[in-house]
Amino acid sequence: MLTVAEVTKSYGGKVLFDSVTTSFDPGKRYGLTGANGAGKSTFMKILAGELDPDTGSVNRPPRSRLSVLHQDHYKHEEDRILDVVIMGNARLWQAMQEKDKLLQIDDMTDAVGMKLGELEITIGEENGYEAEVEAEQLLEGLGIEKEFHDQPLQVLGGGMRLRVLLAQALFGRPDILLLDEPTNHLDIDSIRWLEDFLHNYQGVLVVISHDRHFLNEVCTHTADVDYENIFTYTGAYDDMLRQKIRYRISQEKQNATKQKKISELKEFIQRFGANAKKASQAQSRRRAIEKISLTDLKRSNIQRPFIRFEPKSTSGKLVLHLEHVGKSFEDEVVLSDINMTITRGSKIAVVGPNGIGKTTLLKCIAGVYEPDRGKVRLGHEVTVGYMPQDHEEGLGDTNKTAFEWLYQWDEKATVEEIRGLLGRMLFP
């Protein structure tokens, strides 16, 4: 069990958590949810021991092993990929490294022999003789082909390196597993594999994800960050949302009923408070008002962004036509003879394994890349909006305010239009 006792944390005067007490039990899989900025990642760091709370404590059983999904894929650039995964079990990795050093000693003394025996016991306890087999299975499940396993991490791109770090977190079946956005950079097949893996995991799992389907598929419980506290619900994300909305509506109705009663009592007091014959009744109603307590309903994170795509002008029926489109990078052919016609109103998902050319196709359509062969034709009155995978690529100058940044894309937009859009996306 992972227990949290009276944890409080603030940043710059903003209270994220106020005396939070909760627990996470083995065999249960918790989705940690909440609005952006509510403190999910901060709470995860507190659970991991990477960040101290202002007050309170986090406790876990002695000798239990906690594993965290790290995001620093530059740390192990020169290490063999299999070794990076095995490093997920620090006790095992340390024993294996120490054993290798001792075996290099020419003068094998009794003390060295005794130490080697102790290390062999540790390696056996941590299932070290199956370590490489387990690491290979994790890597292959996450889409890292076997030909890369003995190579240094630096041969992989950033997204694939993060998969290796995910395999590192999963390695050795830790007692407590903390995953912050594990599905980033995973393709559909790898996500499904991860879902199956976590279904069979028996320890404490706490996971943050913006993938609603993933949370619904994996989680047995939901720990929701709201009202400067954490509330645990039985069930996955959609179950939590239904329970939370029902509770909020119930409390609002109770408050409305109480408020109506208070108004009726106040009206009686106002009408008859000066009447000597009804003074005792008026006093009785004043006492009744004092006994009625309204529930303090703080602003909730139930609010959701409102997104609606409204073209400024109606396009022709034919929106996009790709004719024999091809694209290569050096000697690698990424797209070959792509033909496609898209009509107005279509909603299309581009799917496929990583590296197959999905992003290249979108960049050709958006005009970021010029096809080597073929043509991309836009229909009448068609404009293209493009959100790149790399946010830095799309943001450009980040010194602007959110208002200024949006305004640069449409200088004809009114202040009301831009502020309305920001409001719908929950910008304060």
Tab-separated table of C-alpha atoms in Angstrom:
chain	number	residue	atom	x	y	z
A	1	MET	CA	0.000	0.000	0.000
A	2	LEU	CA	1.096	3.539	-0.795
A	3	THR	CA	-0.282	5.981	1.786
A	4	VAL	CA	-0.516	9.764	1.698
A	5	ALA	CA	-1.040	11.598	4.992
A	6	GLU	CA	-2.014	15.280	5.317
A	7	VAL	CA	-0.030	16.362	2.243
A	8	THR	CA	-0.103	20.069	1.393
A	9	LYS	CA	1.657	21.696	-1.553
A	10	SER	CA	1.578	25.249	-2.904
A	11	TYR	CA	3.312	27.057	-5.753
A	12	GLY	CA	3.607	30.826	-5.857
A	13	GLY	CA	0.689	31.310	-3.510
A	14	LYS	CA	-1.538	28.863	-5.407
A	15	VAL	CA	-2.648	25.920	-3.273
A	16	LEU	CA	-2.575	22.657	-5.229
A	17	PHE	CA	-3.230	20.267	-2.339
A	18	ASP	CA	-4.586	21.055	1.092
A	19	SER	CA	-4.137	18.315	3.730
A	20	VAL	CA	-4.666	15.432	1.296
A	21	THR	CA	-4.998	12.001	2.890
A	22	THR	CA	-5.523	8.956	0.696
A	23	SER	CA	-4.109	5.516	-0.101
A	24	PHE	CA	-3.377	3.345	-3.130
A	25	ASP	CA	-3.784	-0.424	-2.749
A	26	PRO	CA	-2.024	-3.356	-4.470
A	27	GLY	CA	-3.998	-4.994	-7.253
A	28	LYS	CA	-5.779	-1.737	-8.061
A	29	ARG	CA	-4.997	0.458	-11.045
A	30	TYR	CA	-5.582	4.172	-10.442
A	31	GLY	CA	-5.998	6.820	-13.102
A	32	LEU	CA	-4.844	10.194	-11.751
A	33	THR	CA	-7.096	12.785	-13.388
A	34	GLY	CA	-7.758	16.509	-13.180
A	35	ALA	CA	-7.638	19.704	-15.197
A	36	ASN	CA	-4.369	20.960	-16.675
A	37	GLY	CA	-2.504	22.787	-13.926
A	38	ALA	CA	-4.442	21.038	-11.152
A	39	GLY	CA	-1.247	19.377	-9.923
A	40	LYS	CA	-1.309	15.826	-11.312
A	41	SER	CA	2.370	15.699	-12.264
A	42	THR	CA	3.312	17.487	-9.046
A	43	PHE	CA	1.434	14.876	-7.019
A	44	MET	CA	3.099	12.088	-9.001
A	45	LYS	CA	6.524	13.550	-8.162
A	46	ILE	CA	5.542	13.686	-4.494
A	47	LEU	CA	4.510	10.010	-4.631
A	48	ALA	CA	7.831	9.159	-6.294
A	49	GLY	CA	9.829	11.006	-3.649
A	50	GLU	CA	11.212	13.401	-6.269
A	51	LEU	CA	9.480	16.400	-4.679
A	52	ASP	CA	8.856	17.157	-1.018
A	53	PRO	CA	5.400	18.314	0.111
A	54	ASP	CA	5.168	21.487	2.173
A	55	THR	CA	3.645	19.403	4.955
A	56	GLY	CA	2.583	15.777	5.350
A	57	SER	CA	4.183	12.515	4.274
A	58	VAL	CA	4.097	9.651	1.775
A	59	ASN	CA	4.812	6.151	3.045
A	60	ARG	CA	5.289	2.761	1.429
A	61	PRO	CA	6.186	-0.669	2.837
A	62	PRO	CA	9.859	-1.295	3.626
A	63	ARG	CA	11.786	-3.103	0.854
A	64	SER	CA	9.011	-2.395	-1.638
A	65	ARG	CA	10.284	-1.368	-5.072
A	66	LEU	CA	8.910	1.760	-6.698
A	67	SER	CA	9.358	2.369	-10.420
A	68	VAL	CA	8.805	5.661	-12.260
A	69	LEU	CA	8.566	6.437	-15.968
A	70	HIS	CA	11.421	8.868	-16.623
A	71	GLN	CA	11.439	11.247	-19.586
A	72	ASP	CA	15.156	12.106	-19.845
A	73	HIS	CA	16.145	10.046	-22.871
A	74	TYR	CA	19.555	11.773	-23.133
A	75	LYS	CA	20.786	10.257	-19.866
A	76	HIS	CA	21.612	6.806	-21.253
A	77	GLU	CA	22.652	7.675	-24.818
A	78	GLU	CA	25.789	5.525	-24.799
A	79	ASP	CA	24.341	2.596	-22.835
A	80	ARG	CA	23.234	-0.634	-24.475
A	81	ILE	CA	19.462	-0.644	-24.894
A	82	LEU	CA	18.996	-3.945	-23.017
A	83	ASP	CA	21.071	-2.559	-20.148
A	84	VAL	CA	18.942	0.600	-19.998
A	85	VAL	CA	15.871	-1.583	-19.465
A	86	ILE	CA	17.530	-3.750	-16.785
A	87	MET	CA	18.570	-0.571	-14.928
A	88	GLY	CA	14.897	-0.327	-14.008
A	89	ASN	CA	15.681	-2.718	-11.148
A	90	ALA	CA	18.435	-0.780	-9.355
A	91	ARG	CA	19.192	-3.561	-6.844
A	92	LEU	CA	19.675	-6.121	-9.611
A	93	TRP	CA	21.675	-3.786	-11.848
A	94	GLN	CA	24.005	-2.791	-9.013
A	95	ALA	CA	24.608	-6.448	-8.119
A	96	MET	CA	25.316	-7.366	-11.751
A	97	GLN	CA	27.749	-4.471	-12.161
A	98	GLU	CA	29.549	-5.283	-8.926
A	99	LYS	CA	29.790	-8.953	-9.901
A	100	ASP	CA	31.344	-8.051	-13.265
A	101	LYS	CA	33.967	-5.884	-11.536
A	102	LEU	CA	34.894	-8.602	-9.045
A	103	LEU	CA	35.268	-11.156	-11.808
A	104	GLN	CA	37.975	-8.949	-13.335
A	105	ILE	CA	40.161	-9.336	-10.234
A	106	ASP	CA	43.124	-11.640	-10.827
A	107	ASP	CA	43.698	-12.450	-7.148
A	108	MET	CA	40.478	-14.244	-6.127
A	109	THR	CA	40.618	-14.091	-2.312
A	110	ASP	CA	38.182	-15.724	0.111
A	111	ALA	CA	36.630	-12.307	0.782
A	112	VAL	CA	36.042	-11.765	-2.927
A	113	GLY	CA	34.578	-15.254	-3.222
A	114	MET	CA	32.216	-14.582	-0.289
A	115	LYS	CA	31.112	-11.304	-1.841
A	116	LEU	CA	30.486	-13.007	-5.180
A	117	GLY	CA	28.325	-15.569	-3.400
A	118	GLU	CA	26.256	-12.796	-1.806
A	119	LEU	CA	25.849	-11.093	-5.166
A	120	GLU	CA	24.729	-14.360	-6.775
A	121	ILE	CA	22.010	-14.638	-4.110
A	122	THR	CA	20.853	-11.064	-4.798
A	123	ILE	CA	20.817	-11.668	-8.553
A	124	GLY	CA	18.831	-14.867	-8.032
A	125	GLU	CA	16.316	-13.126	-5.748
A	126	GLU	CA	15.765	-10.470	-8.427
A	127	ASN	CA	15.370	-13.077	-11.196
A	128	GLY	CA	18.525	-11.734	-12.780
A	129	TYR	CA	19.283	-14.804	-14.853
A	130	GLU	CA	16.103	-14.147	-16.833
A	131	ALA	CA	16.695	-10.387	-16.989
A	132	GLU	CA	17.725	-10.139	-20.630
A	133	VAL	CA	14.873	-12.375	-21.761
A	134	GLU	CA	12.350	-10.210	-19.892
A	135	ALA	CA	13.936	-7.011	-21.222
A	136	GLU	CA	13.732	-8.330	-24.792
A	137	GLN	CA	10.046	-9.215	-24.352
A	138	LEU	CA	9.263	-5.721	-23.059
A	139	LEU	CA	11.146	-4.029	-25.881
A	140	GLU	CA	9.533	-6.158	-28.574
A	141	GLY	CA	6.087	-5.569	-27.065
A	142	LEU	CA	6.707	-1.830	-27.288
A	143	GLY	CA	7.836	-2.037	-30.902
A	144	ILE	CA	11.647	-1.953	-30.504
A	145	GLU	CA	12.944	-4.548	-32.946
A	146	LYS	CA	15.500	-7.089	-31.746
A	147	GLU	CA	18.215	-5.831	-34.100
A	148	PHE	CA	18.511	-2.704	-31.914
A	149	HIS	CA	18.645	-4.387	-28.488
A	150	ASP	CA	22.448	-4.640	-28.296
A	151	GLN	CA	23.042	-1.182	-29.730
A	152	PRO	CA	23.459	2.072	-27.755
A	153	LEU	CA	20.326	4.063	-27.019
A	154	GLN	CA	21.517	6.942	-29.200
A	155	VAL	CA	20.778	4.966	-32.403
A	156	LEU	CA	17.046	5.468	-31.747
A	157	GLY	CA	14.975	8.600	-32.303
A	158	GLY	CA	13.466	10.509	-29.378
A	159	GLY	CA	10.079	8.786	-29.475
A	160	MET	CA	11.585	5.296	-29.593
A	161	ARG	CA	13.977	6.158	-26.747
A	162	LEU	CA	10.980	7.007	-24.583
A	163	ARG	CA	9.624	3.527	-25.322
A	164	VAL	CA	12.876	2.100	-23.946
A	165	LEU	CA	12.393	4.172	-20.778
A	166	LEU	CA	8.846	2.821	-20.510
A	167	ALA	CA	10.234	-0.723	-20.752
A	168	GLN	CA	12.691	0.269	-18.006
A	169	ALA	CA	9.807	1.332	-15.743
A	170	LEU	CA	7.914	-1.922	-16.370
A	171	PHE	CA	10.959	-4.163	-15.906
A	172	GLY	CA	11.009	-6.599	-13.001
A	173	ARG	CA	7.364	-6.170	-11.975
A	174	PRO	CA	7.872	-3.418	-9.366
A	175	ASP	CA	5.601	-3.234	-6.316
A	176	ILE	CA	4.543	0.331	-7.154
A	177	LEU	CA	4.414	1.683	-10.710
A	178	LEU	CA	4.011	5.403	-11.475
A	179	LEU	CA	3.427	6.268	-15.135
A	180	ASP	CA	3.044	9.860	-16.365
A	181	GLU	CA	1.709	9.881	-19.953
A	182	PRO	CA	2.976	6.397	-20.914
A	183	THR	CA	1.136	6.342	-24.261
A	184	ASN	CA	3.023	9.335	-25.671
A	185	HIS	CA	4.915	8.211	-28.781
A	186	LEU	CA	3.233	4.785	-28.812
A	187	ASP	CA	1.396	3.510	-31.862
A	188	ILE	CA	-1.925	1.674	-31.583
A	189	ASP	CA	-0.376	-1.808	-31.410
A	190	SER	CA	2.012	-0.769	-28.624
A	191	ILE	CA	-0.807	0.854	-26.656
A	192	ARG	CA	-2.853	-2.343	-26.863
A	193	TRP	CA	0.175	-4.349	-25.716
A	194	LEU	CA	0.656	-1.985	-22.768
A	195	GLU	CA	-3.017	-2.303	-21.840
A	196	ASP	CA	-2.692	-6.103	-21.744
A	197	PHE	CA	0.504	-5.875	-19.695
A	198	LEU	CA	-1.102	-3.600	-17.100
A	199	HIS	CA	-4.203	-5.806	-16.877
A	200	ASN	CA	-1.914	-8.535	-15.522
A	201	TYR	CA	0.062	-6.256	-13.218
A	202	GLN	CA	-0.608	-7.030	-9.538
A	203	GLY	CA	1.087	-4.107	-7.785
A	204	VAL	CA	-0.025	-0.509	-7.180
A	205	LEU	CA	-0.437	1.387	-10.459
A	206	VAL	CA	-0.941	5.156	-10.665
A	207	VAL	CA	-1.130	6.509	-14.216
A	208	ILE	CA	-1.667	9.924	-15.803
A	209	SER	CA	-2.925	9.960	-19.369
A	210	HIS	CA	-4.855	12.242	-21.708
A	211	ASP	CA	-5.983	9.108	-23.564
A	212	ARG	CA	-9.500	8.602	-22.251
A	213	HIS	CA	-9.856	5.195	-23.926
A	214	PHE	CA	-6.604	4.033	-22.306
A	215	LEU	CA	-7.808	5.083	-18.838
A	216	ASN	CA	-11.167	3.383	-19.359
A	217	GLU	CA	-9.466	0.213	-20.558
A	218	VAL	CA	-6.802	-0.034	-17.842
A	219	CYS	CA	-8.018	1.575	-14.618
A	220	THR	CA	-10.081	-0.012	-11.860
A	221	HIS	CA	-10.177	3.224	-9.826
A	222	THR	CA	-9.811	6.950	-10.461
A	223	ALA	CA	-8.061	9.446	-8.176
A	224	ASP	CA	-9.358	12.855	-9.246
A	225	VAL	CA	-7.544	16.076	-8.369
A	226	ASP	CA	-10.189	18.705	-7.626
A	227	TYR	CA	-11.086	21.291	-4.974
A	228	GLU	CA	-7.420	21.220	-3.746
A	229	ASN	CA	-7.966	17.598	-2.742
A	230	ILE	CA	-7.925	14.098	-4.218
A	231	PHE	CA	-11.125	12.063	-4.383
A	232	THR	CA	-10.984	8.358	-5.190
A	233	TYR	CA	-13.798	6.766	-7.193
A	234	THR	CA	-14.432	3.126	-8.001
A	235	GLY	CA	-14.257	2.621	-11.747
A	236	ALA	CA	-12.405	4.133	-14.680
A	237	TYR	CA	-12.558	7.664	-16.102
A	238	ASP	CA	-16.098	7.609	-17.510
A	239	ASP	CA	-17.408	5.985	-14.304
A	240	MET	CA	-15.743	8.709	-12.235
A	241	LEU	CA	-17.186	11.459	-14.398
A	242	ARG	CA	-20.735	10.117	-14.049
A	243	GLN	CA	-20.393	9.788	-10.259
A	244	LYS	CA	-18.848	13.219	-9.949
A	245	ILE	CA	-21.504	14.956	-12.026
A	246	ARG	CA	-24.293	13.182	-10.131
A	247	TYR	CA	-22.793	14.280	-6.812
A	248	ARG	CA	-22.346	17.872	-7.995
A	249	ILE	CA	-25.933	18.069	-9.262
A	250	SER	CA	-27.191	16.544	-5.994
A	251	GLN	CA	-25.286	19.100	-3.897
A	252	GLU	CA	-26.486	21.982	-6.072
A	253	LYS	CA	-30.108	20.804	-5.696
A	254	GLN	CA	-29.706	20.499	-1.923
A	255	ASN	CA	-28.240	23.997	-1.771
A	256	ALA	CA	-31.101	25.343	-3.895
A	257	THR	CA	-33.676	23.697	-1.597
A	258	LYS	CA	-31.949	25.090	1.492
A	259	GLN	CA	-31.645	28.535	-0.064
A	260	LYS	CA	-35.353	28.523	-0.868
A	261	LYS	CA	-36.128	27.593	2.741
A	262	ILE	CA	-33.878	30.389	4.021
A	263	SER	CA	-35.651	32.892	1.743
A	264	GLU	CA	-39.065	31.781	3.059
A	265	LEU	CA	-37.912	32.110	6.666
A	266	LYS	CA	-36.390	35.535	6.014
A	267	GLU	CA	-39.597	36.694	4.328
A	268	PHE	CA	-41.620	35.699	7.425
A	269	ILE	CA	-39.150	37.516	9.700
A	270	GLN	CA	-39.295	40.632	7.529
A	271	ARG	CA	-43.097	40.650	7.510
A	272	PHE	CA	-43.757	39.816	11.143
A	273	GLY	CA	-40.507	40.592	12.975
A	274	ALA	CA	-41.950	43.821	14.378
A	275	ASN	CA	-45.252	42.172	15.376
A	276	ALA	CA	-45.189	41.583	19.130
A	277	LYS	CA	-47.684	38.709	18.860
A	278	LYS	CA	-45.401	36.840	16.453
A	279	ALA	CA	-42.051	37.789	17.970
A	280	SER	CA	-41.448	34.280	19.301
A	281	GLN	CA	-42.214	32.767	15.874
A	282	ALA	CA	-39.817	35.203	14.217
A	283	GLN	CA	-37.107	34.342	16.738
A	284	SER	CA	-37.710	30.632	16.129
A	285	ARG	CA	-37.189	31.184	12.412
A	286	ARG	CA	-33.957	33.097	13.035
A	287	ARG	CA	-32.639	30.079	14.941
A	288	ALA	CA	-33.796	27.814	12.106
A	289	ILE	CA	-31.801	29.887	9.589
A	290	GLU	CA	-28.675	29.569	11.752
A	291	LYS	CA	-29.005	25.773	11.691
A	292	ILE	CA	-29.176	25.571	7.881
A	293	SER	CA	-25.722	25.090	6.385
A	294	LEU	CA	-25.035	25.394	2.671
A	295	THR	CA	-22.379	23.188	1.078
A	296	ASP	CA	-19.413	25.250	-0.088
A	297	LEU	CA	-19.203	24.275	-3.765
A	298	LYS	CA	-15.856	25.434	-5.064
A	299	ARG	CA	-15.162	25.726	-8.772
A	300	SER	CA	-14.799	22.200	-10.158
A	301	ASN	CA	-12.622	20.801	-12.934
A	302	ILE	CA	-15.721	19.246	-14.529
A	303	GLN	CA	-15.636	22.079	-17.068
A	304	ARG	CA	-14.532	20.960	-20.502
A	305	PRO	CA	-13.161	22.817	-23.500
A	306	PHE	CA	-15.710	23.494	-26.214
A	307	ILE	CA	-14.329	22.909	-29.690
A	308	ARG	CA	-16.242	23.458	-32.903
A	309	PHE	CA	-14.600	23.810	-36.296
A	310	GLU	CA	-16.417	26.440	-38.322
A	311	PRO	CA	-14.922	27.307	-41.737
A	312	LYS	CA	-15.136	31.028	-42.497
A	313	SER	CA	-16.363	30.208	-45.980
A	314	THR	CA	-17.947	27.129	-47.500
A	315	SER	CA	-15.561	25.212	-49.721
A	316	GLY	CA	-16.422	23.326	-52.855
A	317	LYS	CA	-17.506	19.700	-52.586
A	318	LEU	CA	-14.013	18.509	-53.550
A	319	VAL	CA	-11.667	19.493	-50.710
A	320	LEU	CA	-8.426	17.674	-51.451
A	321	HIS	CA	-6.991	15.581	-54.257
A	322	LEU	CA	-3.651	13.741	-54.124
A	323	GLU	CA	-2.374	12.481	-57.447
A	324	HIS	CA	0.557	9.993	-57.535
A	325	VAL	CA	2.237	11.721	-54.571
A	326	GLY	CA	5.691	10.465	-53.587
A	327	LYS	CA	8.248	11.612	-51.024
A	328	SER	CA	11.739	10.345	-50.211
A	329	PHE	CA	14.456	11.306	-47.759
A	330	GLU	CA	17.904	10.544	-49.162
A	331	ASP	CA	17.603	6.916	-50.337
A	332	GLU	CA	14.531	6.042	-48.246
A	333	VAL	CA	11.166	6.109	-49.991
A	334	VAL	CA	8.533	7.156	-47.439
A	335	LEU	CA	5.514	7.778	-49.692
A	336	SER	CA	4.988	6.183	-53.083
A	337	ASP	CA	2.193	6.778	-55.595
A	338	ILE	CA	-0.392	8.049	-53.086
A	339	ASN	CA	-3.770	8.774	-54.665
A	340	MET	CA	-6.618	10.162	-52.595
A	341	THR	CA	-9.735	12.268	-52.995
A	342	ILE	CA	-11.426	13.875	-49.972
A	343	THR	CA	-14.812	15.570	-50.046
A	344	ARG	CA	-16.310	18.236	-47.794
A	345	GLY	CA	-17.427	16.958	-44.376
A	346	SER	CA	-15.071	13.962	-44.277
A	347	LYS	CA	-13.343	13.037	-41.009
A	348	ILE	CA	-10.372	10.766	-41.626
A	349	ALA	CA	-7.906	9.104	-39.247
A	350	VAL	CA	-4.423	8.409	-40.595
A	351	VAL	CA	-3.153	5.256	-38.866
A	352	GLY	CA	-0.165	2.956	-39.148
A	353	PRO	CA	3.012	1.955	-37.309
A	354	ASN	CA	5.635	4.528	-36.369
A	355	GLY	CA	7.899	5.483	-39.253
A	356	ILE	CA	5.444	4.453	-41.968
A	357	GLY	CA	4.981	8.038	-43.213
A	358	LYS	CA	1.846	9.392	-41.514
A	359	THR	CA	3.421	12.704	-40.500
A	360	THR	CA	5.140	13.048	-43.874
A	361	LEU	CA	1.766	12.651	-45.601
A	362	LEU	CA	0.184	15.367	-43.438
A	363	LYS	CA	3.130	17.705	-44.019
A	364	CYS	CA	2.774	17.247	-47.769
A	365	ILE	CA	-0.924	18.118	-47.526
A	366	ALA	CA	-0.217	21.128	-45.263
A	367	GLY	CA	2.460	22.442	-47.609
A	368	VAL	CA	5.289	21.978	-45.108
A	369	TYR	CA	6.916	19.473	-47.476
A	370	GLU	CA	6.938	19.656	-51.260
A	371	PRO	CA	6.265	16.211	-52.774
A	372	ASP	CA	9.110	14.829	-54.906
A	373	ARG	CA	6.558	13.392	-57.295
A	374	GLY	CA	2.888	13.987	-57.996
A	375	LYS	CA	0.609	16.836	-56.979
A	376	VAL	CA	-1.438	17.947	-53.964
A	377	ARG	CA	-4.476	19.957	-55.094
A	378	LEU	CA	-6.751	21.899	-52.738
A	379	GLY	CA	-10.361	22.522	-53.694
A	380	HIS	CA	-12.132	25.868	-54.149
A	381	GLU	CA	-12.020	28.126	-51.030
A	382	VAL	CA	-10.074	25.479	-49.057
A	383	THR	CA	-7.614	26.619	-46.376
A	384	VAL	CA	-5.462	24.262	-44.310
A	385	GLY	CA	-4.958	24.358	-40.553
A	386	TYR	CA	-2.029	22.300	-39.314
A	387	MET	CA	-1.010	21.221	-35.806
A	388	PRO	CA	2.451	19.596	-35.866
A	389	GLN	CA	3.458	16.694	-33.668
A	390	ASP	CA	6.306	18.775	-32.253
A	391	HIS	CA	4.636	21.672	-30.442
A	392	GLU	CA	7.830	23.744	-30.590
A	393	GLU	CA	7.601	23.637	-34.376
A	394	GLY	CA	4.101	25.076	-34.302
A	395	LEU	CA	4.438	27.608	-31.492
A	396	GLY	CA	7.226	29.749	-32.899
A	397	ASP	CA	7.604	32.935	-30.827
A	398	THR	CA	6.570	31.998	-27.285
A	399	ASN	CA	7.150	35.496	-25.883
A	400	LYS	CA	3.688	36.508	-27.062
A	401	THR	CA	0.593	36.288	-24.899
A	402	ALA	CA	-2.022	33.706	-25.885
A	403	PHE	CA	-4.133	36.538	-27.324
A	404	GLU	CA	-1.237	37.964	-29.378
A	405	TRP	CA	-0.227	34.524	-30.620
A	406	LEU	CA	-3.721	33.781	-31.951
A	407	TYR	CA	-4.099	37.254	-33.442
A	408	GLN	CA	-1.060	36.769	-35.697
A	409	TRP	CA	-2.922	33.997	-37.541
A	410	ASP	CA	-5.945	36.137	-38.361
A	411	GLU	CA	-5.506	39.882	-38.040
A	412	LYS	CA	-9.096	40.398	-39.165
A	413	ALA	CA	-10.427	38.572	-36.096
A	414	THR	CA	-12.161	40.735	-33.500
A	415	VAL	CA	-11.157	40.922	-29.848
A	416	GLU	CA	-14.435	39.217	-28.936
A	417	GLU	CA	-13.774	36.310	-31.322
A	418	ILE	CA	-10.300	35.645	-29.948
A	419	ARG	CA	-11.322	36.009	-26.303
A	420	GLY	CA	-14.324	33.771	-26.968
A	421	LEU	CA	-12.067	31.084	-28.433
A	422	LEU	CA	-9.670	31.285	-25.478
A	423	GLY	CA	-12.588	31.073	-23.064
A	424	ARG	CA	-13.960	27.960	-24.770
A	425	MET	CA	-10.527	26.365	-24.303
A	426	LEU	CA	-10.684	27.272	-20.572
A	427	PHE	CA	-8.004	29.963	-20.623
A	428	PRO	CA	-8.750	32.295	-17.681
